[in-house]
Amino acid sequence: MALAREVYQAFEDIVGNRNISEDIGVCETYRSIPSQTSAHYGPSKEWTPLPQAVILPGSTEEVQNIVKICNKYGIEFKAGSTFWATMAYIGGDNAVQLDMRRMKSIEIDAKNMAAVVEPFAIAGTIQAEAMKVGLNVQIPGVGCSSSTLASSSGWAGFGPASIFMGANPENLLGAEWVLPNGEILRTGSLGSGDGWFCGEGPGPSTRGILRGIFGPAGSMGVCTKIATRLHPWPGPKQFRTYGKAPAYKADFGDNFKCYTLCYPDWESWARSVQYFHESDVLYIGHRQFNMFGRNLKAFMLNIITDPEKQLSDLPELLKDPEIQKHNDNMKHDYQVVIAGMTKRDMEYKEKAIDYILEQTGGWKHEMMLEKEKHDYALAYMTRLGHKNLNYVMCGAYEGTFGLSGNVWKTIQVVEEASAQKRKWETEHTCIAATGGDSAMGGVSSLGGGGATGWEFFTNFDSYELESVQGTSDMVDENQAFHNKYAFGPDFCRWNSDVRHVNGYSYTQEEHDEMFAKAPQPWIYAYQYKIREAVNPNHLCGSYLRTLSPGKLEGK
Amino acid sequence: MALQDLRPMMERCSSCSGCKFIPFEKIQSVRFAENCPSIGYYNFHTYAARGRFQLSQSVLDGRTELTETVTEAIHSCTSCGLCDVTCKITRYNLEPLAHNLEQKAYAVEKGAVLPAQKTIMETLAKENSMIPGTKKKNRTDWAKDLNLKDLFKEKGEIAFFAGCKYSYDEKLQKTAQDAVRILQHAGVDLGYLGAADNCCTGRAKQMGYFKEFDKGANTNIKAFEKAGVKTIVTPCSDCYNSFKRQYAELGMEVEVLHVVEYIERLILEGKIKFSKSVPMTVTYHDPCHLGRQGEKFEAWEGIDKKIFNQIHIYEPRKPRYNGIDGVYDAPRNILKAIPGVNLVEMERIREYSWCCGAGGGCSQTLPEYSAWTAGERIAEANSTGADALVTACPWCKDNFTDAEDEDGNKMEVLDIIDLVHKAI
Ligand SMILES: Cc1cc2nc3c(=O)[nH]c(=O)nc-3n(C[C@H](O)[C@H](O)[C@H](O)COP(=O)(O)OP(=O)(O)OC[C@H]3O[C@@H](n4cnc5c(N)ncnc54)[C@H](O)[C@@H]3O)c2cc1C
Ligand code: SF4
Ligand code: SF4
């Protein structure tokens, strides 16, 4: 169903004819295939619905005018900034897709340690601009091609550097929102005309409503600008690298070290994490390369750090007993980066690491101390520019299980989860057999330390239906495990209550049915009221979980 | 290979945006972070490698027609290959450039072409040139006074191949003539193909005209063979890529050198000596087809298979063109050897150099877009504080010459041959 001519014309009048398209070929490229990108309701082979038009606004004013037209004619809309994530795509037939790509400005406020950024400012460019003045930005685990505005205002935002820099929900200082009804809301100090320096005021703080912990995923209108907190960067003003593509390596100087720390068992692993939470030593902490799986990680590290090697070298490398030894030595591991603000600070941090290792029986992984591997890992962890390696093995992966919470809780179940995944690796062929344990995630997903957030990298082939379906079946089985330990939905199905597997939004009736039975239904009823206040025409899909208050009666 | 054969690749793309930026580790500013001229100009997702993969699926599944917009989208890829380099930073089994070209070939086969492409291809068919308005009979006029041996008549092993642009463009002919004089002065016994000198047809391939490329290439390969050519020297980066990569794939075994490689060699051998100082600060633009697409062809025959259930590998390992072994150092070494020249680098260089906008036929088929692309490079070159932008390809030079950045600034543009000539 094409847009009525007057509607299309109204949009075109706002953005100009170069910035709108209803060509079917163009619109087709704004559909997501959940088997290929983080969707959290998959894996599935179904594409999200086709937008009626794609619109590229260039300013807040244009966004506001587009939203007003949408309200006038009852057209759904959704904003996406980079479209890494399936959440960014529309979920209905009568909808237009907003691609925020034209808005990408970055202003660094070095004095207030903040960056004011637009939607298509990716973390990599913000980091590059911030480093020029000795500052850094928190890059979520998805990598530096993600939109910092999206991870601050839209969805998730936790990363390896969160232990030092906090997560992006925490880093959000202020935002400019075009609400779904077309009104503009400016939060925090910005809302009182005092600039971008504080998210909580003077001025309205809507952190709990518009952002929350996971974010509204585009269901609360369009965010056009945010300020994010920046953090100290004691390194060079440019992200200095050496080496050949694809294995670029960091050349930051002596006040940076990247270690792979290993422990004899999970108990000592957890103790070390706890010590790090208490000691303020880490710049970055993440169990990163275990994403390649317990059986393959050292071998994969030998591939990705060497520009001459490729996946096809894996069978040959697997015969190398030296690498096998290294692999065996990194079973309970994580990567850390320390950054010395001064020489003494660096010495202190080195000593603190040694002390923690001594207390826990841990060690620095030898292979990862080799200069080239060290420098590669340092570049990797600092910029997160190689994050698409997530997909390198098969073309698709899903994070399964999703063990988020206290480390002591996580380590009690990690082996059981690994065994369950291993069973699927050996009894079925749908997923890559990487060794059961492929748990990857932060040493802390909160500033200063606290909860971890782990997912098991489950690699499958998005091209093969059997592989996609098999992975989905595996996730169904994982859910029983999750229910047993009260971990909530499997990571891979976090969004299964906000979008159908076929990519379409839920109706209010469907949500009512789901959430009336939820343990705390009034939360959804509260969200319903918020939505009614700012989105009376229900134009931004069903990522906001709502329950009609009438359905609460009697509870 | 047909577009459908690349379906697995299309479905394994992960929407990571790697094909919209230079390698992330190399980003130094927001201004010069992006890599793809096509999405840079048109802005819709459709125009980046990711969108192109998705577009192909939709076309093959019959949901998308080859409309005017789709046709322009397909042919607006300058085939610069930068998305190929950046995608391969993390992926070992995707080849966006091969896909983009195959997508163009599909469009060509279905008749979905740009009006200017038709004119170019008619000129190729009639006059054996890529430049409409030119005549075969004038092709070698530029070489009249140069004492170049006609290798069909006189014995010689080294063929100078100017290519269409240098042969016909009066503004550029002097550069080609100087290249010949520099080599001759250094004692190189240089010849050319004379009446058999024709278009290399590389740009036809870049536009998706695979059959026409094959035809032209095979004719040329035979001509080189018949003339007894052992080495081809060309000052054109498009021709260089054709001979070194594409002709090699068709079985040609002749040594291929870009003029910069030959000059560098002659400097090292002491056969070229600089006697004059050229006091200027310059920045160097790596032509796509000399740099990242200047890697040599390696034959491969094998299969793709899966290990550990689903891990995708090639057996035997497949050559991986990710740009790192292109021709980058030779031009820089020449510039460093010229007295007085001070080389300053732009942010996007070597394998992640920004395209000049002329590739894929775009300077002729989509001139506004192509000029914008060149203007972006002018802005980057100006940001270095250099006096001039130096390059090693006539298509790049021509495209930069009148280009302006967004503030209307221009820049002096030189072919590296011009600088060498000034210094001798
Ligand atoms: C492979 C992969 C790995 C991931 N790993 C992590 C991880 O380790 N840690 C983590 O925290 N997250 C992770 N994520 C999720 C990721 O954080 C989000 O995708 C990211 O934070 C948002 O940035 P984006 O560039 O993906 O934005 P987009 O894909 O453009 O959008 C993400 C969401 O934000 C909304 N949005 C975007 N722009 C706007 C706007 N202007 N106004 C309002 N809403 C907007 C969209 O509608 C969508 O719901 C991962 C995602 C993928 C695909
Ligand atoms: S870089 Fe490669 S994998 Fe990533 S979106 Fe582009 S084509 Fe797909
Ligand atoms: S080859 Fe160049 S122009 Fe074509 S899609 Fe890739 S980066 Fe863009």
Tab-separated table of N, CA and C in Angstrom, chain A residues 48-92:
chain	number	residue	atom	x	y	z
A	48	THR	N	11.652	-8.217	8.297
A	48	THR	CA	10.723	-7.251	8.878
A	48	THR	C	9.919	-6.605	7.741
A	49	PRO	N	8.767	-5.988	8.084
A	49	PRO	CA	7.897	-5.447	7.015
A	49	PRO	C	8.573	-4.364	6.172
A	50	LEU	N	7.998	-4.180	4.995
A	50	LEU	CA	8.518	-3.189	4.042
A	50	LEU	C	7.988	-1.797	4.400
A	51	PRO	N	8.878	-0.817	4.596
A	51	PRO	CA	8.365	0.531	4.850
A	51	PRO	C	7.720	1.127	3.595
A	52	GLN	N	6.796	2.046	3.802
A	52	GLN	CA	6.144	2.712	2.660
A	52	GLN	C	7.063	3.748	2.034
A	53	ALA	N	7.933	4.269	2.851
A	53	ALA	CA	8.919	5.233	2.353
A	53	ALA	C	10.052	5.293	3.357
A	54	VAL	N	11.180	5.726	2.872
A	54	VAL	CA	12.318	5.965	3.757
A	54	VAL	C	12.606	7.451	3.718
A	55	ILE	N	12.749	8.038	4.897
A	55	ILE	CA	12.943	9.488	4.972
A	55	ILE	C	14.229	9.773	5.728
A	56	LEU	N	15.002	10.703	5.175
A	56	LEU	CA	16.287	11.066	5.787
A	56	LEU	C	16.224	12.509	6.296
A	57	PRO	N	15.794	12.711	7.529
A	57	PRO	CA	15.727	14.087	8.026
A	57	PRO	C	17.121	14.650	8.283
A	58	GLY	N	17.206	15.999	8.221
A	58	GLY	CA	18.515	16.622	8.412
A	58	GLY	C	18.595	17.515	9.634
A	59	SER	N	17.480	17.657	10.352
A	59	SER	CA	17.510	18.530	11.531
A	59	SER	C	16.363	18.149	12.465
A	60	THR	N	16.449	18.666	13.688
A	60	THR	CA	15.386	18.405	14.666
A	60	THR	C	14.052	18.934	14.143
A	61	GLU	N	14.120	20.102	13.534
A	61	GLU	CA	12.899	20.704	13.015
A	61	GLU	C	12.251	19.802	11.954
A	62	GLU	N	13.091	19.254	11.085
A	62	GLU	CA	12.542	18.353	10.058
A	62	GLU	C	11.922	17.116	10.704
A	63	VAL	N	12.606	16.600	11.715
A	63	VAL	CA	12.063	15.416	12.398
A	63	VAL	C	10.698	15.767	12.983
A	64	GLN	N	10.635	16.905	13.647
A	64	GLN	CA	9.379	17.308	14.275
A	64	GLN	C	8.256	17.419	13.236
A	65	ASN	N	8.569	18.016	12.108
A	65	ASN	CA	7.538	18.176	11.079
A	65	ASN	C	7.105	16.831	10.496
A	66	ILE	N	8.073	15.928	10.355
A	66	ILE	CA	7.720	14.582	9.855
A	66	ILE	C	6.775	13.901	10.847
A	67	VAL	N	7.123	14.005	12.123
A	67	VAL	CA	6.318	13.347	13.156
A	67	VAL	C	4.901	13.938	13.192
A	68	LYS	N	4.813	15.232	12.976
A	68	LYS	CA	3.480	15.852	12.955
A	68	LYS	C	2.637	15.306	11.798
A	69	ILE	N	3.274	15.146	10.653
A	69	ILE	CA	2.557	14.576	9.495
A	69	ILE	C	2.111	13.151	9.808
A	70	CYS	N	3.010	12.386	10.441
A	70	CYS	CA	2.675	11.003	10.795
A	70	CYS	C	1.439	10.987	11.690
A	71	ASN	N	1.393	11.912	12.644
A	71	ASN	CA	0.246	11.976	13.541
A	71	ASN	C	-1.020	12.388	12.795
A	72	LYS	N	-0.850	13.328	11.899
A	72	LYS	CA	-2.017	13.818	11.159
A	72	LYS	C	-2.671	12.687	10.351
A	73	TYR	N	-1.824	11.854	9.748
A	73	TYR	CA	-2.365	10.830	8.859
A	73	TYR	C	-2.351	9.424	9.468
A	74	GLY	N	-1.926	9.318	10.722
A	74	GLY	CA	-1.933	8.004	11.384
A	74	GLY	C	-0.922	7.032	10.791
A	75	ILE	N	0.260	7.534	10.485
A	75	ILE	CA	1.297	6.662	9.905
A	75	ILE	C	2.350	6.336	10.955
A	76	GLU	N	2.655	5.068	11.072
A	76	GLU	CA	3.687	4.670	12.040
A	76	GLU	C	5.065	5.092	11.546
A	77	PHE	N	5.969	5.287	12.489
A	77	PHE	CA	7.342	5.631	12.093
A	77	PHE	C	8.315	5.067	13.114
A	78	LYS	N	9.520	4.898	12.676
A	78	LYS	CA	10.576	4.478	13.593
A	78	LYS	C	11.899	5.026	13.099
A	79	ALA	N	12.725	5.446	14.067
A	79	ALA	CA	14.044	5.971	13.703
A	79	ALA	C	15.092	4.885	13.883
A	80	GLY	N	16.002	4.842	12.936
A	80	GLY	CA	17.189	4.012	13.077
A	80	GLY	C	18.392	4.891	12.799
A	81	SER	N	19.482	4.631	13.498
A	81	SER	CA	20.672	5.453	13.266
A	81	SER	C	21.702	4.707	12.438
A	82	THR	N	22.108	3.532	12.885
A	82	THR	CA	23.063	2.759	12.080
A	82	THR	C	22.423	1.504	11.496
A	83	PHE	N	21.306	1.068	12.105
A	83	PHE	CA	20.615	-0.155	11.689
A	83	PHE	C	21.439	-1.412	11.932
A	84	TRP	N	22.316	-1.360	12.915
A	84	TRP	CA	23.005	-2.592	13.339
A	84	TRP	C	21.961	-3.566	13.879
A	85	ALA	N	21.007	-2.973	14.598
A	85	ALA	CA	20.098	-3.822	15.369
A	85	ALA	C	18.717	-3.854	14.730
A	86	THR	N	18.086	-5.009	14.797
A	86	THR	CA	16.758	-5.179	14.198
A	86	THR	C	15.711	-4.287	14.851
A	87	MET	N	15.984	-3.898	16.103
A	87	MET	CA	15.000	-3.044	16.797
A	87	MET	C	14.751	-1.739	16.038
A	88	ALA	N	15.709	-1.346	15.207
A	88	ALA	CA	15.598	-0.055	14.527
A	88	ALA	C	14.587	-0.068	13.370
A	89	TYR	N	14.143	-1.243	12.987
A	89	TYR	CA	13.278	-1.324	11.794
A	89	TYR	C	11.793	-1.281	12.172
A	90	ILE	N	11.003	-0.749	11.280
A	90	ILE	CA	9.569	-0.607	11.528
A	90	ILE	C	8.906	-1.974	11.684
A	91	GLY	N	7.709	-1.965	12.271
A	91	GLY	CA	7.053	-3.249	12.555
A	91	GLY	C	5.625	-3.328	12.037
A	92	GLY	N	5.290	-2.512	11.035
A	92	GLY	CA	3.928	-2.566	10.510
A	92	GLY	C	3.891	-2.184	9.046
